[in-house]
Each structure stands twice: as C-alpha cells, then as structure tokens.
Coordinates of C-alpha atoms and ligand atoms in Angstrom, one line a residue:
K1 CA 126.1 129.7 156.7
D2 CA 123.2 129.6 159.2
V3 CA 121.7 132.9 160.1
I4 CA 120.4 133.0 163.7
P5 CA 117.0 134.7 163.9
P6 CA 116.2 137.2 166.7
L7 CA 115.1 135.4 169.9
E8 CA 111.7 137.1 169.7
Q9 CA 111.0 135.3 166.4
L10 CA 111.9 131.9 167.9
M11 CA 109.5 132.3 170.9
V12 CA 106.6 130.0 170.5
E13 CA 103.4 131.6 171.8
K14 CA 101.0 128.6 171.2
E15 CA 101.1 125.2 169.7
G16 CA 98.6 122.4 169.2
Y17 CA 96.5 120.4 166.7
L18 CA 93.7 122.0 164.6
Q19 CA 91.9 121.0 161.5
K20 CA 93.3 123.0 158.6
A21 CA 92.3 123.6 155.0
K22 CA 94.2 125.8 152.6
I23 CA 91.6 127.3 150.2
A24 CA 93.7 129.8 148.2
D25 CA 97.3 130.2 147.2
G26 CA 98.4 133.6 145.9
G27 CA 94.8 134.5 145.3
K28 CA 94.1 131.3 143.3
K29 CA 91.4 129.1 144.7
L30 CA 92.3 125.6 145.8
R31 CA 90.1 122.6 146.3
K32 CA 89.3 122.3 150.0
N33 CA 91.0 119.4 151.8
W34 CA 90.7 119.3 155.6
T35 CA 93.7 117.7 157.4
T36 CA 94.9 117.6 160.9
S37 CA 97.9 119.9 161.3
W38 CA 100.3 120.6 164.2
I39 CA 100.3 124.4 164.4
V40 CA 103.0 126.6 165.9
L41 CA 102.3 130.3 166.5
S42 CA 105.2 132.7 167.2
S43 CA 105.2 136.5 167.1
R44 CA 105.5 136.9 163.3
K45 CA 104.4 133.6 161.8
I46 CA 102.4 130.4 162.0
E47 CA 103.9 127.1 160.9
F48 CA 101.8 124.3 159.8
Y49 CA 103.2 120.8 160.1
K50 CA 101.6 117.9 158.3
E51 CA 102.7 115.4 160.9
S52 CA 102.6 115.0 164.6
K53 CA 104.9 117.2 166.7
Q54 CA 107.1 114.2 167.3
Q55 CA 107.4 113.4 163.6
A56 CA 107.9 117.1 162.8
L57 CA 110.8 117.4 165.2
S58 CA 112.6 114.4 163.7
N59 CA 111.9 115.7 160.2
M60 CA 113.6 119.0 161.1
K61 CA 116.9 117.1 161.2
T62 CA 116.4 116.0 157.6
G63 CA 115.5 119.5 156.5
N64 CA 111.8 118.8 155.9
K65 CA 110.2 122.3 156.1
P66 CA 106.7 123.1 157.4
E67 CA 104.4 125.6 155.6
S68 CA 105.2 129.0 157.0
V69 CA 102.6 131.8 157.1
D70 CA 103.8 135.4 157.5
L71 CA 101.4 137.2 159.8
C72 CA 102.4 140.8 158.9
G73 CA 99.4 142.4 157.2
A74 CA 97.4 139.3 157.6
H75 CA 93.6 139.2 158.4
I76 CA 91.7 136.9 160.6
E77 CA 87.9 136.6 160.7
W78 CA 85.2 134.1 161.6
A79 CA 84.0 132.3 158.4
K80 CA 80.7 130.6 159.2
E81 CA 79.7 130.7 155.6
K82 CA 82.8 129.0 154.3
S83 CA 82.1 125.6 155.7
S84 CA 79.4 123.2 157.0
R85 CA 81.6 122.7 160.0
K86 CA 81.3 124.6 163.3
N87 CA 84.0 126.9 164.7
V88 CA 85.8 127.9 161.5
F89 CA 87.9 131.0 161.1
Q90 CA 89.9 132.2 158.1
I91 CA 93.4 133.7 157.9
T92 CA 94.2 135.7 154.8
T93 CA 97.8 136.7 154.1
L94 CA 99.1 139.7 152.2
S95 CA 100.3 137.3 149.6
G96 CA 96.8 136.0 149.0
N97 CA 97.0 132.7 150.8
E98 CA 93.8 131.7 152.6
F99 CA 93.6 129.1 155.4
L100 CA 90.6 127.8 157.3
L101 CA 91.2 126.5 160.8
Q102 CA 88.7 124.5 162.8
S103 CA 88.1 122.6 166.0
D104 CA 84.9 121.0 167.3
I105 CA 85.9 122.2 170.8
D106 CA 84.7 125.8 171.4
F107 CA 87.3 127.0 173.9
I108 CA 90.2 125.6 171.8
I109 CA 89.1 127.5 168.7
L110 CA 88.4 130.7 170.7
D111 CA 91.9 130.5 172.3
W112 CA 93.5 130.1 168.9
F113 CA 91.5 132.9 167.4
H114 CA 92.5 135.4 170.1
A115 CA 96.1 134.3 170.1
I116 CA 96.5 134.8 166.4
K117 CA 94.5 138.0 166.4
N118 CA 96.7 139.4 169.1
A119 CA 99.8 138.4 167.2
I120 CA 98.5 140.1 164.0
D121 CA 97.5 143.3 165.9
R122 CA 101.0 143.7 167.4
L123 CA 102.7 143.5 164.0
P124 CA 103.3 146.3 161.5
K125 CA 100.7 146.1 158.7
D126 CA 103.3 145.8 155.8
Ligands
LIG1 C1 84.5 118.9 149.9 C2 84.6 118.2 151.2 C3 84.8 119.3 152.3 C4 83.7 120.3 152.3 C5 83.5 120.9 150.9 C6 83.4 119.9 149.8 O1 84.3 117.9 148.9 O2 83.5 117.5 151.5 O3 84.9 118.6 153.6 O4 84.0 121.3 153.2 O5 82.4 121.8 150.9 O6 83.3 120.5 148.5 P1 85.5 117.1 148.2 O7 86.2 116.3 149.2 O8 84.8 116.3 147.1 O9 86.4 118.2 147.6 P2 83.4 121.5 154.7 O10 83.7 120.2 155.4 O11 84.2 122.6 155.2 O12 81.9 121.8 154.5 P3 82.4 123.2 150.2 O13 82.6 122.9 148.7 O14 81.0 123.7 150.5 O15 83.4 124.0 150.8

C-alpha cells in the first residue's frame, strides 16, 4: 500500500539542470563522469534525474526512480581543487556518497549552493 509522505517533504524548493558527477559511493571512490542532470531539491533530499524533466515525469509512471540523496547530516563545500572546471561544489552525505555539481553560470551555481546549504542547516544532523 502506498504511504503518503508529509506535505513538507513533497514541497519542491528548487529545480533545474546542473552538471553532476558522483565521485564516491559509500566512501568508495568512483571514476568521475560528468553528466547533465535534472535536479530537484526539497526540504530533506535532492533527487537527481538522468533525463529531462519531461522524460523524468513520464518515467515516474513506469516506476523508474531517480537517485535520491538524504540531506540530513550532509556537508556542502566549494571544491575548487576537485576539478579543472569552474564553479564546482561538493555534497557529502552521512552514508559517504560524494557528488560534484557544476554550472558555468555564476549566479546559477551560487543560487544552488545557498539553497542546498540552507536546506542542510535547517535539518537535524543525524
Ligand atoms: C576524466 C574526465 C573528467 C575530468 C577528470 C578526468 O577523464 O576528463 O572530465 O574531470 O579529471 O580524469 P576520463 O573521462 O578519462 O575518466 P574535470 O572535468 O572535473 O576536470 P580528474 O581526474 O582530475 O578529476
């Protein structure tokens, strides 16, 4: 039976396209592979969709799930030294997953950094 999540968890705070590279999974380093991702931020989590929003919405009907990142206890920091690209920040989850996010457009990456940082700061740390 479907469980209905609290409304607060369903509220989208920000969404849009960024460049994304997952560089660790559970503390294990991964080969860096930048891809465009449709990113949806809500109060407790970020969802990464591999496809366009349009495609993601139609995939929802077939049960195709996005990668979901729990923001409780997560860290966010600028990560200049982790890439040759400009405007890169890193999110590290409690479970040891590491993601780099990037945009060439300064205000876009700044908006995302602050939106995610605010979401993390509002959450309990564990
Ligand atoms: C990687 C690819 C990435 C690059 C990374 C390379 O090579 O060019 O774009 O990261 O650099 O290793 P490959 O495709 O052969 O895996 P940036 O674009 O973020 O610099 P890195 O190893 O210095 O992270």
